């Protein structure tokens, strides 16, 4: 199946054969020349498989799948987009690192199991402000929160609203970093189904949110933070965070301003 399952170390890793196949697929062409749809799909497939073990590389798979979606003939040759070229270079660098230090490409068996969350991020975003609160998962105790005005103008396009909601989750991770919280699982409560799905999958379906995705996965790896469950909360019930994102003072929402 292409995996090495080590029951002594309790880890899963990519077998040498697939790693070498990926290495060859990445380096047997020049990124500025045209490449066949079939070859791009092969790289995308191997990249997706590898990113199951290294989730901080998941942002660099989306474009490789997208650019081939409009073609039915696998033998057509196309030019790579600039983003796809960048993703290929990222994967080349990563795979070379794995050749030198293969132990980096391993994931514990335990990480595949559902985990008990320690915290819960509740968040919301408007067109001018994002808000997030970090709570304990079991007692719903507020640990820290933030409401931040955006330094740029956002229109009401759905993709921009979803990106703002996703950035609110990133701020939740930054708050945890500031609090010194590491190695934890957390639930997500928000009214944006797209941002919830993106965070749970570690991959966005929007080029607009690509940079946010890179920051999210990098922070998650740095903090060893993982989403346990993502729950959609209708906007009418997300009263506190909705108020924070619309400039209501925390004290009016019953929040401890010192936090």
Tab-separated table of C-alpha atoms in Angstrom:
chain	number	residue	atom	x	y	z
A	1	UNK	CA	0.000	0.000	0.000
A	2	UNK	CA	3.027	2.292	0.046
A	3	UNK	CA	3.335	2.728	3.814
A	4	UNK	CA	5.741	1.448	6.443
A	5	UNK	CA	3.955	0.754	9.735
A	6	UNK	CA	6.460	0.371	12.573
A	7	UNK	CA	4.764	-1.332	15.519
A	8	UNK	CA	7.846	-0.957	17.748
A	9	UNK	CA	8.125	2.811	17.256
A	10	UNK	CA	4.346	3.073	16.666
A	11	UNK	CA	4.803	5.265	13.600
A	12	UNK	CA	3.655	5.389	9.976
A	13	UNK	CA	5.918	6.598	7.184
A	14	UNK	CA	6.164	6.515	3.385
A	15	UNK	CA	7.971	3.504	1.951
A	16	UNK	CA	11.308	4.089	0.209
A	17	UNK	CA	9.880	3.087	-3.169
A	18	UNK	CA	7.196	5.776	-3.092
A	19	UNK	CA	9.624	8.372	-1.776
A	20	UNK	CA	11.964	7.611	-4.687
A	21	UNK	CA	9.033	7.722	-7.149
A	22	UNK	CA	8.108	11.147	-5.796
A	23	UNK	CA	11.718	12.317	-6.011
A	24	UNK	CA	11.944	11.282	-9.660
A	25	UNK	CA	8.551	12.788	-10.557
A	26	UNK	CA	9.575	16.142	-9.080
A	27	UNK	CA	13.015	16.417	-10.687
A	28	UNK	CA	12.608	14.916	-14.174
A	29	UNK	CA	11.411	18.170	-15.809
A	30	UNK	CA	12.014	21.919	-15.910
A	31	UNK	CA	9.296	23.990	-14.247
A	32	UNK	CA	9.359	26.663	-16.985
A	33	UNK	CA	8.634	24.192	-19.818
A	34	UNK	CA	5.319	22.554	-20.655
A	35	UNK	CA	4.472	19.355	-18.804
A	36	UNK	CA	1.809	16.710	-19.452
A	37	UNK	CA	-1.458	16.645	-17.516
A	38	UNK	CA	-0.715	13.037	-16.609
A	39	UNK	CA	2.605	13.991	-14.985
A	40	UNK	CA	1.091	16.885	-13.032
A	41	UNK	CA	-1.645	14.559	-11.749
A	42	UNK	CA	0.988	12.044	-10.714
A	43	UNK	CA	2.870	14.702	-8.741
A	44	UNK	CA	-0.371	15.949	-7.177
A	45	UNK	CA	-1.310	12.426	-6.108
A	46	UNK	CA	2.087	11.726	-4.540
A	47	UNK	CA	2.079	15.159	-2.873
A	48	UNK	CA	-1.357	14.547	-1.344
A	49	UNK	CA	-0.244	11.147	-0.058
A	50	UNK	CA	2.915	12.597	1.478
A	51	UNK	CA	1.044	15.531	3.035
A	52	UNK	CA	-1.010	13.058	5.089
A	53	UNK	CA	2.146	12.613	7.132
A	54	UNK	CA	3.423	16.184	6.896
A	55	UNK	CA	0.381	18.437	7.167
A	56	UNK	CA	2.381	21.672	7.004
A	57	UNK	CA	2.893	20.796	3.320
A	58	UNK	CA	-0.842	20.535	2.572
A	59	UNK	CA	-1.150	24.133	1.276
A	60	UNK	CA	1.186	23.201	-1.568
A	61	UNK	CA	-1.110	20.549	-3.096
A	62	UNK	CA	-4.242	22.537	-3.990
A	63	UNK	CA	-2.975	24.337	-7.107
A	64	UNK	CA	-1.494	21.123	-8.552
A	65	UNK	CA	-4.967	19.567	-8.517
A	66	UNK	CA	-6.741	22.693	-9.778
A	67	UNK	CA	-4.693	23.327	-12.933
A	68	UNK	CA	-5.524	19.888	-14.396
A	69	UNK	CA	-9.240	19.852	-13.555
A	70	UNK	CA	-10.347	21.350	-16.890
A	71	UNK	CA	-8.566	18.735	-19.059
A	72	UNK	CA	-9.795	15.265	-20.044
A	73	UNK	CA	-6.842	14.281	-22.261
A	74	UNK	CA	-3.925	13.216	-19.984
A	75	UNK	CA	-1.365	13.659	-22.778
A	76	UNK	CA	-1.926	17.389	-23.319
A	77	UNK	CA	1.054	19.472	-22.221
A	78	UNK	CA	0.516	22.772	-20.411
A	79	UNK	CA	2.629	25.441	-18.753
A	80	UNK	CA	2.654	25.512	-14.972
A	81	UNK	CA	1.174	28.580	-13.300
A	82	UNK	CA	3.540	30.638	-11.162
A	83	UNK	CA	1.865	29.279	-8.023
A	84	UNK	CA	2.264	25.696	-9.270
A	85	UNK	CA	5.940	26.357	-10.032
A	86	UNK	CA	6.371	27.693	-6.504
A	87	UNK	CA	4.641	24.618	-5.057
A	88	UNK	CA	6.887	22.297	-7.050
A	89	UNK	CA	9.960	24.073	-5.678
A	90	UNK	CA	8.621	23.735	-2.129
A	91	UNK	CA	8.072	20.016	-2.625
A	92	UNK	CA	11.508	19.582	-4.193
A	93	UNK	CA	13.121	21.206	-1.161
A	94	UNK	CA	11.046	19.141	1.249
A	95	UNK	CA	11.717	15.812	-0.463
A	96	UNK	CA	15.460	16.508	-0.537
A	97	UNK	CA	15.277	17.099	3.199
A	98	UNK	CA	13.499	13.767	3.604
A	99	UNK	CA	16.196	11.971	1.618
A	100	UNK	CA	18.768	13.389	4.028
A	101	UNK	CA	16.630	12.898	7.159
A	102	UNK	CA	13.926	10.299	6.450
A	103	UNK	CA	12.889	10.136	10.119
A	104	UNK	CA	11.183	13.505	9.619
A	105	UNK	CA	8.583	11.776	7.441
A	106	UNK	CA	6.866	9.791	10.159
A	107	UNK	CA	3.618	10.216	12.025
A	108	UNK	CA	2.601	8.470	15.217
A	109	UNK	CA	-0.192	5.923	15.088
A	110	UNK	CA	-1.851	7.715	17.979
A	111	UNK	CA	-2.187	10.916	15.932
A	112	UNK	CA	-4.748	9.209	13.667
A	113	UNK	CA	-7.114	8.567	16.572
A	114	UNK	CA	-9.801	10.987	17.785
A	115	UNK	CA	-8.354	13.053	20.625
A	116	UNK	CA	-9.835	14.734	23.668
A	117	UNK	CA	-9.750	18.542	23.201
A	118	UNK	CA	-8.272	20.781	25.888
A	119	UNK	CA	-9.478	24.085	24.432
A	120	UNK	CA	-12.201	25.573	22.279
A	121	UNK	CA	-11.840	28.497	19.860
A	122	UNK	CA	-14.998	30.556	19.412
A	123	UNK	CA	-14.690	33.113	16.640
A	124	UNK	CA	-16.423	35.427	14.214
A	125	UNK	CA	-15.539	38.102	11.660
A	126	UNK	CA	-17.221	41.119	10.121
A	127	UNK	CA	-16.038	43.185	7.147
A	128	UNK	CA	-13.896	45.380	9.392
A	129	UNK	CA	-13.005	43.298	12.470
A	130	UNK	CA	-12.168	39.754	13.570
A	131	UNK	CA	-12.742	38.314	17.029
A	132	UNK	CA	-11.728	35.082	18.761
A	133	UNK	CA	-11.861	33.688	22.272
A	134	UNK	CA	-9.950	30.706	23.683
A	135	UNK	CA	-11.950	28.699	26.232
A	136	UNK	CA	-11.351	25.499	28.155
A	137	UNK	CA	-13.144	22.665	26.371
A	138	UNK	CA	-14.547	20.975	29.474
A	139	UNK	CA	-15.633	23.928	31.671
A	140	UNK	CA	-16.095	26.634	29.001
A	141	UNK	CA	-13.867	29.001	30.993
A	142	UNK	CA	-12.560	31.973	29.007
A	143	UNK	CA	-8.750	32.053	29.032
A	144	UNK	CA	-8.026	34.889	26.630
A	145	UNK	CA	-9.653	36.753	23.737
A	146	UNK	CA	-8.911	39.373	21.112
A	147	UNK	CA	-10.793	41.668	18.746
A	148	UNK	CA	-8.687	43.195	15.988
A	149	UNK	CA	-9.582	45.844	13.423
A	150	UNK	CA	-8.571	44.965	9.876
A	151	UNK	CA	-5.827	47.176	8.347
A	152	UNK	CA	-7.450	46.908	4.913
A	153	UNK	CA	-10.871	47.210	3.284
A	154	UNK	CA	-12.863	44.024	2.648
A	155	UNK	CA	-15.952	43.823	0.442
A	156	UNK	CA	-18.832	41.442	1.057
A	157	UNK	CA	-17.809	38.713	-1.396
A	158	UNK	CA	-18.289	35.289	0.202
A	159	UNK	CA	-14.676	34.249	-0.461
A	160	UNK	CA	-13.392	37.344	1.375
A	161	UNK	CA	-15.748	36.847	4.298
A	162	UNK	CA	-14.651	33.201	4.572
A	163	UNK	CA	-11.003	34.248	4.517
A	164	UNK	CA	-11.581	36.727	7.353
A	165	UNK	CA	-13.229	33.966	9.384
A	166	UNK	CA	-10.241	31.710	8.722
A	167	UNK	CA	-7.830	34.442	9.828
A	168	UNK	CA	-9.762	34.626	13.106
A	169	UNK	CA	-8.814	30.977	13.736
A	170	UNK	CA	-5.171	31.868	13.075
A	171	UNK	CA	-5.459	34.596	15.717
A	172	UNK	CA	-6.696	31.932	18.113
A	173	UNK	CA	-3.456	30.016	17.556
A	174	UNK	CA	-1.457	33.212	18.057
A	175	UNK	CA	-3.241	33.796	21.376
A	176	UNK	CA	-2.294	30.274	22.460
A	177	UNK	CA	1.319	30.963	21.465
A	178	UNK	CA	1.287	34.148	23.559
A	179	UNK	CA	-0.141	32.185	26.494
A	180	UNK	CA	2.579	29.543	26.160
A	181	UNK	CA	0.110	26.761	25.289
A	182	UNK	CA	1.585	23.877	23.273
A	183	UNK	CA	0.770	20.270	22.348
A	184	UNK	CA	-3.003	20.403	22.492
A	185	UNK	CA	-6.208	19.606	20.618
A	186	UNK	CA	-8.997	22.125	20.265
A	187	UNK	CA	-12.590	22.412	19.101
A	188	UNK	CA	-13.783	25.124	16.743
A	189	UNK	CA	-17.111	26.939	17.089
A	190	UNK	CA	-17.947	29.360	14.277
A	191	UNK	CA	-20.669	30.322	11.823
A	192	UNK	CA	-18.560	29.943	8.659
A	193	UNK	CA	-18.776	26.395	7.289
A	194	UNK	CA	-15.923	27.028	4.841
A	195	UNK	CA	-13.424	28.196	7.472
A	196	UNK	CA	-14.354	25.254	9.719
A	197	UNK	CA	-13.770	22.784	6.879
A	198	UNK	CA	-10.490	24.449	5.872
A	199	UNK	CA	-9.086	24.282	9.400
A	200	UNK	CA	-10.126	20.668	9.839
A	201	UNK	CA	-8.548	19.642	6.512
A	202	UNK	CA	-5.428	21.858	6.852
A	203	UNK	CA	-6.115	22.949	3.272
A	204	UNK	CA	-8.188	25.766	1.811
A	205	UNK	CA	-10.214	25.766	-1.409
A	206	UNK	CA	-9.528	29.431	-2.133
A	207	UNK	CA	-6.440	31.054	-3.599
A	208	UNK	CA	-7.357	34.173	-1.636
A	209	UNK	CA	-6.801	32.279	1.628
A	210	UNK	CA	-3.576	30.575	0.484
A	211	UNK	CA	-1.209	32.710	2.568
A	212	UNK	CA	-3.438	32.320	5.592
A	213	UNK	CA	-3.345	28.555	5.031
A	214	UNK	CA	0.462	28.564	5.047
A	215	UNK	CA	0.519	30.550	8.303
A	216	UNK	CA	-2.141	28.286	9.840
A	217	UNK	CA	-0.332	25.013	9.092
A	218	UNK	CA	3.051	26.437	10.127
A	219	UNK	CA	1.686	27.701	13.450
A	220	UNK	CA	-0.144	24.417	14.023
A	221	UNK	CA	3.095	22.485	13.519
A	222	UNK	CA	5.071	24.875	15.724
A	223	UNK	CA	2.546	24.592	18.565
A	224	UNK	CA	1.691	20.923	17.888
A	225	UNK	CA	-1.958	22.050	17.831
A	226	UNK	CA	-4.648	19.971	16.136
A	227	UNK	CA	-8.350	20.444	15.481
A	228	UNK	CA	-10.428	17.847	17.332
A	229	UNK	CA	-13.939	18.832	16.190
A	230	UNK	CA	-15.335	21.685	14.097
A	231	UNK	CA	-18.904	22.673	14.951
A	232	UNK	CA	-21.065	25.093	12.991
A	233	UNK	CA	-22.816	27.587	15.269
A	234	UNK	CA	-25.582	29.654	13.604
A	235	UNK	CA	-24.859	33.373	13.654
A	236	UNK	CA	-27.937	34.048	15.807
A	237	UNK	CA	-26.422	31.887	18.564
A	238	UNK	CA	-22.860	33.189	18.255
A	239	UNK	CA	-23.830	36.293	20.223
A	240	UNK	CA	-20.640	37.133	22.139
A	241	UNK	CA	-18.137	36.767	19.303
A	242	UNK	CA	-20.518	38.328	16.797
A	243	UNK	CA	-20.743	41.348	19.096
A	244	UNK	CA	-16.967	41.553	19.486
A	245	UNK	CA	-16.493	41.483	15.718
A	246	UNK	CA	-18.957	44.378	15.381
A	247	UNK	CA	-17.223	46.686	17.845
A	248	UNK	CA	-19.387	46.003	20.909
A	249	UNK	CA	-17.312	46.639	24.042
A	250	UNK	CA	-16.302	43.400	25.840
A	251	UNK	CA	-17.800	44.566	29.141
A	252	UNK	CA	-21.211	44.862	27.462
A	253	UNK	CA	-20.917	41.203	26.463
A	254	UNK	CA	-20.031	40.045	29.981
A	255	UNK	CA	-16.342	39.466	29.190
A	256	UNK	CA	-13.440	40.072	31.570
A	257	UNK	CA	-11.542	42.907	29.902
A	258	UNK	CA	-8.301	41.926	31.711
A	259	UNK	CA	-8.200	38.800	29.527
